[in-house]
N, CA and C of each residue as an Amber inpcrd file, in Angstrom:
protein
   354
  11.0260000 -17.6310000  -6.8290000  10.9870000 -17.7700000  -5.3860000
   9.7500000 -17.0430000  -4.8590000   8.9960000 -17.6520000  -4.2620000
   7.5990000 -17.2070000  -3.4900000   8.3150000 -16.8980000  -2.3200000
   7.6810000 -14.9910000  -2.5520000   8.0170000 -13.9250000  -1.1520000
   7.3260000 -13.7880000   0.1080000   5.9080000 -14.4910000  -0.6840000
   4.5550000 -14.2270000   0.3640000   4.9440000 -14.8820000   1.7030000
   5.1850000 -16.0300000   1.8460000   5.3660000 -16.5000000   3.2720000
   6.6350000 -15.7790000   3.8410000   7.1660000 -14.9210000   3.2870000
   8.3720000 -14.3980000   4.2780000   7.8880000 -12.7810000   4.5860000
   7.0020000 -11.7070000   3.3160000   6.2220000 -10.9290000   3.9250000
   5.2120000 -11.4830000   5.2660000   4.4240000 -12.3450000   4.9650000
   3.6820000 -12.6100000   5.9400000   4.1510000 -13.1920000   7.3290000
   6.0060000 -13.6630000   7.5110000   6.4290000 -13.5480000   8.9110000
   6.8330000 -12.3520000   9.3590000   7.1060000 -11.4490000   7.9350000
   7.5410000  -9.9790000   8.7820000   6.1470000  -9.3970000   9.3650000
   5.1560000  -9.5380000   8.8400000   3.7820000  -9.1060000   9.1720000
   2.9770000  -9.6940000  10.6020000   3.5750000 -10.4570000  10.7600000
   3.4130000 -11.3050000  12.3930000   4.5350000 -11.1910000  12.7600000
   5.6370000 -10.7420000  12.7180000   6.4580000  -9.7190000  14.0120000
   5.8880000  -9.0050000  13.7210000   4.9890000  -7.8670000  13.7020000
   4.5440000  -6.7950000  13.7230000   5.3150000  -5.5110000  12.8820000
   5.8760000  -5.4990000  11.7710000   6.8230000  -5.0980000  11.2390000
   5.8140000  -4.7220000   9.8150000   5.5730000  -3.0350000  10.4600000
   4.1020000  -2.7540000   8.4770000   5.3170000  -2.9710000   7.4990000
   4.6840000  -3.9150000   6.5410000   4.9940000  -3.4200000   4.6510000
   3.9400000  -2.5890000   3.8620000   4.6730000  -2.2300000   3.2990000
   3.9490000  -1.2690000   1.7960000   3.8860000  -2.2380000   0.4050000
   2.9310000  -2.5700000   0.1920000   3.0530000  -3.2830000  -0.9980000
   2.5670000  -2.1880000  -2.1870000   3.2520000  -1.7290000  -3.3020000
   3.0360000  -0.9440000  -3.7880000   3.0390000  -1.4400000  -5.5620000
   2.3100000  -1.1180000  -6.2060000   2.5640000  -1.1570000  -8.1320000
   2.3070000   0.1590000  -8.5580000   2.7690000   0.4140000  -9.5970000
   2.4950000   1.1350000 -10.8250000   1.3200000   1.0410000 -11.4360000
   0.4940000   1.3170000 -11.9270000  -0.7250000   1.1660000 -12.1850000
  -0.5910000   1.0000000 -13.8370000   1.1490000   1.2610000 -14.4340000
   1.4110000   0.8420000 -15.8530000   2.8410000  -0.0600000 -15.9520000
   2.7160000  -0.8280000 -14.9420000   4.1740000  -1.7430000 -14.6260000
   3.3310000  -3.2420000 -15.6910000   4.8760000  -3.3950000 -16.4510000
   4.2940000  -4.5240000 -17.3910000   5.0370000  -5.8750000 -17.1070000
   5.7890000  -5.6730000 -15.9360000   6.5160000  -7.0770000 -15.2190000
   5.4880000  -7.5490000 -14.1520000   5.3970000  -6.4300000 -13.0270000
   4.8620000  -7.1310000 -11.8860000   2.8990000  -5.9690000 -12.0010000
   1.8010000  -7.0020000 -12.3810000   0.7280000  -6.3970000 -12.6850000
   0.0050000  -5.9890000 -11.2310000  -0.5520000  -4.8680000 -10.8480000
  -1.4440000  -4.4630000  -9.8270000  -2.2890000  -5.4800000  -9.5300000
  -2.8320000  -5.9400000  -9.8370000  -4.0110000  -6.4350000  -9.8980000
  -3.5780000  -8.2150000  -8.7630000  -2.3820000  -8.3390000  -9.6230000
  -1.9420000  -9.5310000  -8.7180000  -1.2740000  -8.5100000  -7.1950000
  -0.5100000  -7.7500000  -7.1200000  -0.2990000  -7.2060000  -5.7470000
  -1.2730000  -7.1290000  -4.9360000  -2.3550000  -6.6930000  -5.6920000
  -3.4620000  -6.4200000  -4.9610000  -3.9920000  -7.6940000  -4.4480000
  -4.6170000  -8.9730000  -4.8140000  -4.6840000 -10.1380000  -4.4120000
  -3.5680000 -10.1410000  -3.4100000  -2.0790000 -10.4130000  -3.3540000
  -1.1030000 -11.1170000  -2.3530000  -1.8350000 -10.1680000  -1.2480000
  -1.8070000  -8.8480000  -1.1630000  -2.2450000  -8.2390000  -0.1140000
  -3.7550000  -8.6340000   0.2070000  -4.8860000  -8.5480000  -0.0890000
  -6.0730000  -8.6860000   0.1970000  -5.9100000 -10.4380000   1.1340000
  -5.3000000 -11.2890000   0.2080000  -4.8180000 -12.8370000   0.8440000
  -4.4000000 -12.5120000   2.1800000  -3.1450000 -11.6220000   1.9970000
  -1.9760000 -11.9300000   3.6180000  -3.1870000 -11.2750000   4.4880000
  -4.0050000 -10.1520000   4.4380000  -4.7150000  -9.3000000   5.0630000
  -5.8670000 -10.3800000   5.5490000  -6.7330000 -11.3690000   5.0650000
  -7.3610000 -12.5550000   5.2150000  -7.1250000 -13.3650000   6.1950000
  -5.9680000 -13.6590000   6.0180000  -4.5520000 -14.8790000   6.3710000
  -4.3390000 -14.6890000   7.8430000  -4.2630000 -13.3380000   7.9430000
  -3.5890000 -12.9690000   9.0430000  -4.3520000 -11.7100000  10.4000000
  -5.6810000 -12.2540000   9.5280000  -6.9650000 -11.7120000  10.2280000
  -6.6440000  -9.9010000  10.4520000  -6.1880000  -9.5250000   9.6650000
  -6.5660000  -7.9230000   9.6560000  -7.1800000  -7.2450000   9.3250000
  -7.8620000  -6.4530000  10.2680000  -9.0240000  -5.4040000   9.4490000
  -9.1460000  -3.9330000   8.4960000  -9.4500000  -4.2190000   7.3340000
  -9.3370000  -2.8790000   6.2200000  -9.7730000  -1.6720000   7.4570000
  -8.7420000  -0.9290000   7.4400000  -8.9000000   0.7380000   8.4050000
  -9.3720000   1.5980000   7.1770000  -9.1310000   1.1410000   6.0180000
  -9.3160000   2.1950000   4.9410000 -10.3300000   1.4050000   3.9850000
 -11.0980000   2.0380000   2.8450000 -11.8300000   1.6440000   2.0230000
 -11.0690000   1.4300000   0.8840000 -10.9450000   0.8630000  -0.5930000
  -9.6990000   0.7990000  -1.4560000 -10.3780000   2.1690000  -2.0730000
  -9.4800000   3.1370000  -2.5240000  -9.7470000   4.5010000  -2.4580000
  -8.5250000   5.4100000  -3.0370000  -9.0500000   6.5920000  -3.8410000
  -7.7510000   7.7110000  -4.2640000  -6.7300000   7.8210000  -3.2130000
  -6.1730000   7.9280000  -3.5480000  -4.6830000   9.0490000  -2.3100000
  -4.5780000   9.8570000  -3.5740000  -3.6950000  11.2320000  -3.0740000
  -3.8530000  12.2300000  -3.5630000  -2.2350000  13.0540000  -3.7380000
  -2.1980000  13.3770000  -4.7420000  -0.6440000  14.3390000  -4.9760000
  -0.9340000  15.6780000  -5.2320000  -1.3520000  16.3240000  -3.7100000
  -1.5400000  17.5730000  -4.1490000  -3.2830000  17.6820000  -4.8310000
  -3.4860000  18.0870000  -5.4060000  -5.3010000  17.8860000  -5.9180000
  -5.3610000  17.0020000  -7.0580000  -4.1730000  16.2490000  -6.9050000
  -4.7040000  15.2020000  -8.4940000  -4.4500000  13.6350000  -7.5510000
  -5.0020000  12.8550000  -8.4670000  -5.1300000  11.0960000  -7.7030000
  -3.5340000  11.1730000  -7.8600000  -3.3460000  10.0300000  -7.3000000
  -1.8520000   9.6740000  -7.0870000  -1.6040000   8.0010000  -7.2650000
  -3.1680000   7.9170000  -7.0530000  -2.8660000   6.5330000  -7.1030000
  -4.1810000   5.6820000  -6.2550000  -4.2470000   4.6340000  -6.0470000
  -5.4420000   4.0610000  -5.0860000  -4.5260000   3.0410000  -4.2260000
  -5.5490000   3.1080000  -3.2100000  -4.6250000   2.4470000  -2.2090000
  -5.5950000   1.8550000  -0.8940000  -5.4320000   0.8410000  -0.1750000
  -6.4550000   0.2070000   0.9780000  -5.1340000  -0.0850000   2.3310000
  -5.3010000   0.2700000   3.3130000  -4.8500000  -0.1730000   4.9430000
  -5.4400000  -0.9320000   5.4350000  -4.8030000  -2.1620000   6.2190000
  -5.1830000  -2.7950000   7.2230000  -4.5290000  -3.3000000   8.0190000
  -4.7190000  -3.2530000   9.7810000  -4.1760000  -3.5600000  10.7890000
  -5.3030000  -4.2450000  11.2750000  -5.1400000  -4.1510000  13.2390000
  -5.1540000  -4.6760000  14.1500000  -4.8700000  -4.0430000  15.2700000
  -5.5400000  -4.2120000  16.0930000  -5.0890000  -3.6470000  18.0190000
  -3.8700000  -3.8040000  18.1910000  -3.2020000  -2.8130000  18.9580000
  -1.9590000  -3.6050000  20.1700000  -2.0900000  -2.0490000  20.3110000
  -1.8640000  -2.7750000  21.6180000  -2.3340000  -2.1100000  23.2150000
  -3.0890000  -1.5280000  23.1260000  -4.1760000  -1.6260000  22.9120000
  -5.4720000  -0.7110000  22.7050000  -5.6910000   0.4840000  21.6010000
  -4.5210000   0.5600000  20.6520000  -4.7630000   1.2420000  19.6220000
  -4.9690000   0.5020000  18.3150000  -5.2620000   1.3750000  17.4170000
  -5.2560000   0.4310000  15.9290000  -4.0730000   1.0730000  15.4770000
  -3.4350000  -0.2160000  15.0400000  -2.0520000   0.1860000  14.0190000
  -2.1540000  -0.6460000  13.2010000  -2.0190000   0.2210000  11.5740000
  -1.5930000  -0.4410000  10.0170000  -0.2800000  -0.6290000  10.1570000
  -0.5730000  -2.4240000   9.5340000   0.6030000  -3.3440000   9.4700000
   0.8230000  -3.6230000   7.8790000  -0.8160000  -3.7360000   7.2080000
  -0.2430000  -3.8370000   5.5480000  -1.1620000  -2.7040000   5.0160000
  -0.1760000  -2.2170000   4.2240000  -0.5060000  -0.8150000   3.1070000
  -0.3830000  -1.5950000   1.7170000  -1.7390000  -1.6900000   1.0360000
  -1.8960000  -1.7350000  -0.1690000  -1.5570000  -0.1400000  -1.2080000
  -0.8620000   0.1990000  -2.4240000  -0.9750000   1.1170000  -2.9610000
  -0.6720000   1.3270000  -4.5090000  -1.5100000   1.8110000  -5.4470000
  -1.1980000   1.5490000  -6.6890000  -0.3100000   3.1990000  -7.1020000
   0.1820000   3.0900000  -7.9380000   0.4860000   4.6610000  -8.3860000
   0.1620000   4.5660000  -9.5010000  -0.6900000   6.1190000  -9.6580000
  -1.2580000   6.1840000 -11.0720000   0.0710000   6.9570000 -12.1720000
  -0.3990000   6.1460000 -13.6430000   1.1020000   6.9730000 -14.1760000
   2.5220000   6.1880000 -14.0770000   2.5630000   5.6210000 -13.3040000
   3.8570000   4.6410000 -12.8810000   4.2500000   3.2120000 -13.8850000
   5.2050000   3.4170000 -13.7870000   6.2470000   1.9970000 -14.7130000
   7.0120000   1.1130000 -13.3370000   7.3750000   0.1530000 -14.0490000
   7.6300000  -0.9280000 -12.9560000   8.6940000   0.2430000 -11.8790000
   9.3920000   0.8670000 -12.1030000  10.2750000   1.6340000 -11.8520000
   9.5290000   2.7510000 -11.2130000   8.9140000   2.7020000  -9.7820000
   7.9320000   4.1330000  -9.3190000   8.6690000   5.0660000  -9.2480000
   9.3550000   5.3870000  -8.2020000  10.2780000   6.7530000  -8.0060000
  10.9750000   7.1760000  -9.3470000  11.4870000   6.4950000 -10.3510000
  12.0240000   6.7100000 -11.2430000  11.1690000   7.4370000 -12.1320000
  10.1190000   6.8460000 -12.3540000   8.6480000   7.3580000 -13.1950000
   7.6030000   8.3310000 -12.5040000   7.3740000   8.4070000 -11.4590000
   6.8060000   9.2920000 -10.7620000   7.0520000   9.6660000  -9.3940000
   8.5280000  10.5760000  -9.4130000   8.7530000  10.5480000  -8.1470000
   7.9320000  11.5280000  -7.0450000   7.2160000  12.7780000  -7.4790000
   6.2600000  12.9160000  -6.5890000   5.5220000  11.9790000  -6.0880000
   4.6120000  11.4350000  -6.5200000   4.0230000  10.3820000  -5.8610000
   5.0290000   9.5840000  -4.9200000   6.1850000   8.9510000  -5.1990000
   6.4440000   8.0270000  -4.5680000   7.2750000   8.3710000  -3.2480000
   7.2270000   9.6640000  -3.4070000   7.8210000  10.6400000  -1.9930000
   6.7550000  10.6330000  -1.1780000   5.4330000  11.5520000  -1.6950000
   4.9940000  11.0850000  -0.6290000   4.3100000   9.5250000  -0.0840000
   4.7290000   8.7530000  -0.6900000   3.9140000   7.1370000  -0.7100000
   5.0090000   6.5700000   0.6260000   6.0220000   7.4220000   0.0490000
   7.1590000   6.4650000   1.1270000   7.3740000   7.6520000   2.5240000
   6.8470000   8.7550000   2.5180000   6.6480000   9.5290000   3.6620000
   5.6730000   9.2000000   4.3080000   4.1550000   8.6510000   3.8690000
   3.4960000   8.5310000   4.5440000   4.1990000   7.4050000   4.8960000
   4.7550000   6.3360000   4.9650000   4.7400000   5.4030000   5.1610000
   5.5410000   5.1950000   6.3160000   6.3380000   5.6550000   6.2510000
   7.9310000   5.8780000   6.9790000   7.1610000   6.6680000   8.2720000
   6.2300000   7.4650000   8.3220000   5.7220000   8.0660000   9.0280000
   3.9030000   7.1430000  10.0170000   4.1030000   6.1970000   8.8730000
   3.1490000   5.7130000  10.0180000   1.8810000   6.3330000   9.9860000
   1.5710000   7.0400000   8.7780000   0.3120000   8.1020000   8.7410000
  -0.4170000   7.4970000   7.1970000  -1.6930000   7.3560000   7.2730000
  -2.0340000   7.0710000   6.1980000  -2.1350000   7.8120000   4.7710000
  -2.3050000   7.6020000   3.8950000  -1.7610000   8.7220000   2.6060000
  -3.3200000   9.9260000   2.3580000  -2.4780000  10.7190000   2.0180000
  -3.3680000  11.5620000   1.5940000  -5.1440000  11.3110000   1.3620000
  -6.2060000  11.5860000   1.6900000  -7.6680000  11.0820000   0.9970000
  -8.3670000  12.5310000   0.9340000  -9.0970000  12.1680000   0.0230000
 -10.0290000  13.6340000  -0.2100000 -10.9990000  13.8040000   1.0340000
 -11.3730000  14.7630000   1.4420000 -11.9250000  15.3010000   2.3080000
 -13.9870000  14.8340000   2.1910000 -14.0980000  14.0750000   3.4180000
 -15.4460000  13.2640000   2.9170000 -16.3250000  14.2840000   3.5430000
């Protein structure tokens, strides 16, 4: 069953997803998450707020990860969160649950993840 057209109506109600992999998941590969997101982000005319880039657990990578939204009401708000976790099995929280605490705090919070200091 193809999910993409039903992420991409939650994504036009205005409703952010996290699309997230393991960076060692041997069911569902990064590389394709990364495409569905870069596509819906295309699709649905949103602009990368972020560069694809580390996030951070504390002073070690955590993983790489890219944002992109859109205006409403004159602010910018991220609607899709791309994010890989480094270290991770199809199973994130299970396999690396630091990371995936804070992956799902930032998220839940509406704040983008951790980045090293430019």
């Amino acid at each position: 069953m193809n999910l993409v057209p039903l992420v991409s109506d939650i994504l036009k109600a205005g409703i952010p997803i996290l699309l997230y992999s393991g960076d060692q998941d041997s069911k569902i590969p990064l590389t394709q998450t990364r495409i569905i997101a870069n596509n819906l982000a295309k699709d649905l005319k949103l602009v990368p707020f972020t560069k694809y880039g580390p996030w951070y657990d504390k002073k070690q990578v955590g993983g790489w990860s890219q944002s992109f939204g859109g205006l409403k009401d004159g602010k910018n708000v991220t609607y899709l969160t791309y994010a890989t976790v480094r270290g991770a099995a199809h199973e994130v929280p299970f396999t690396s649950p630091s990371q995936a605490l804070i992956l799902f705090r930032s998220f839940l919070k509406g704040v983008p993840l951790p980045r090293p200091s430019e």
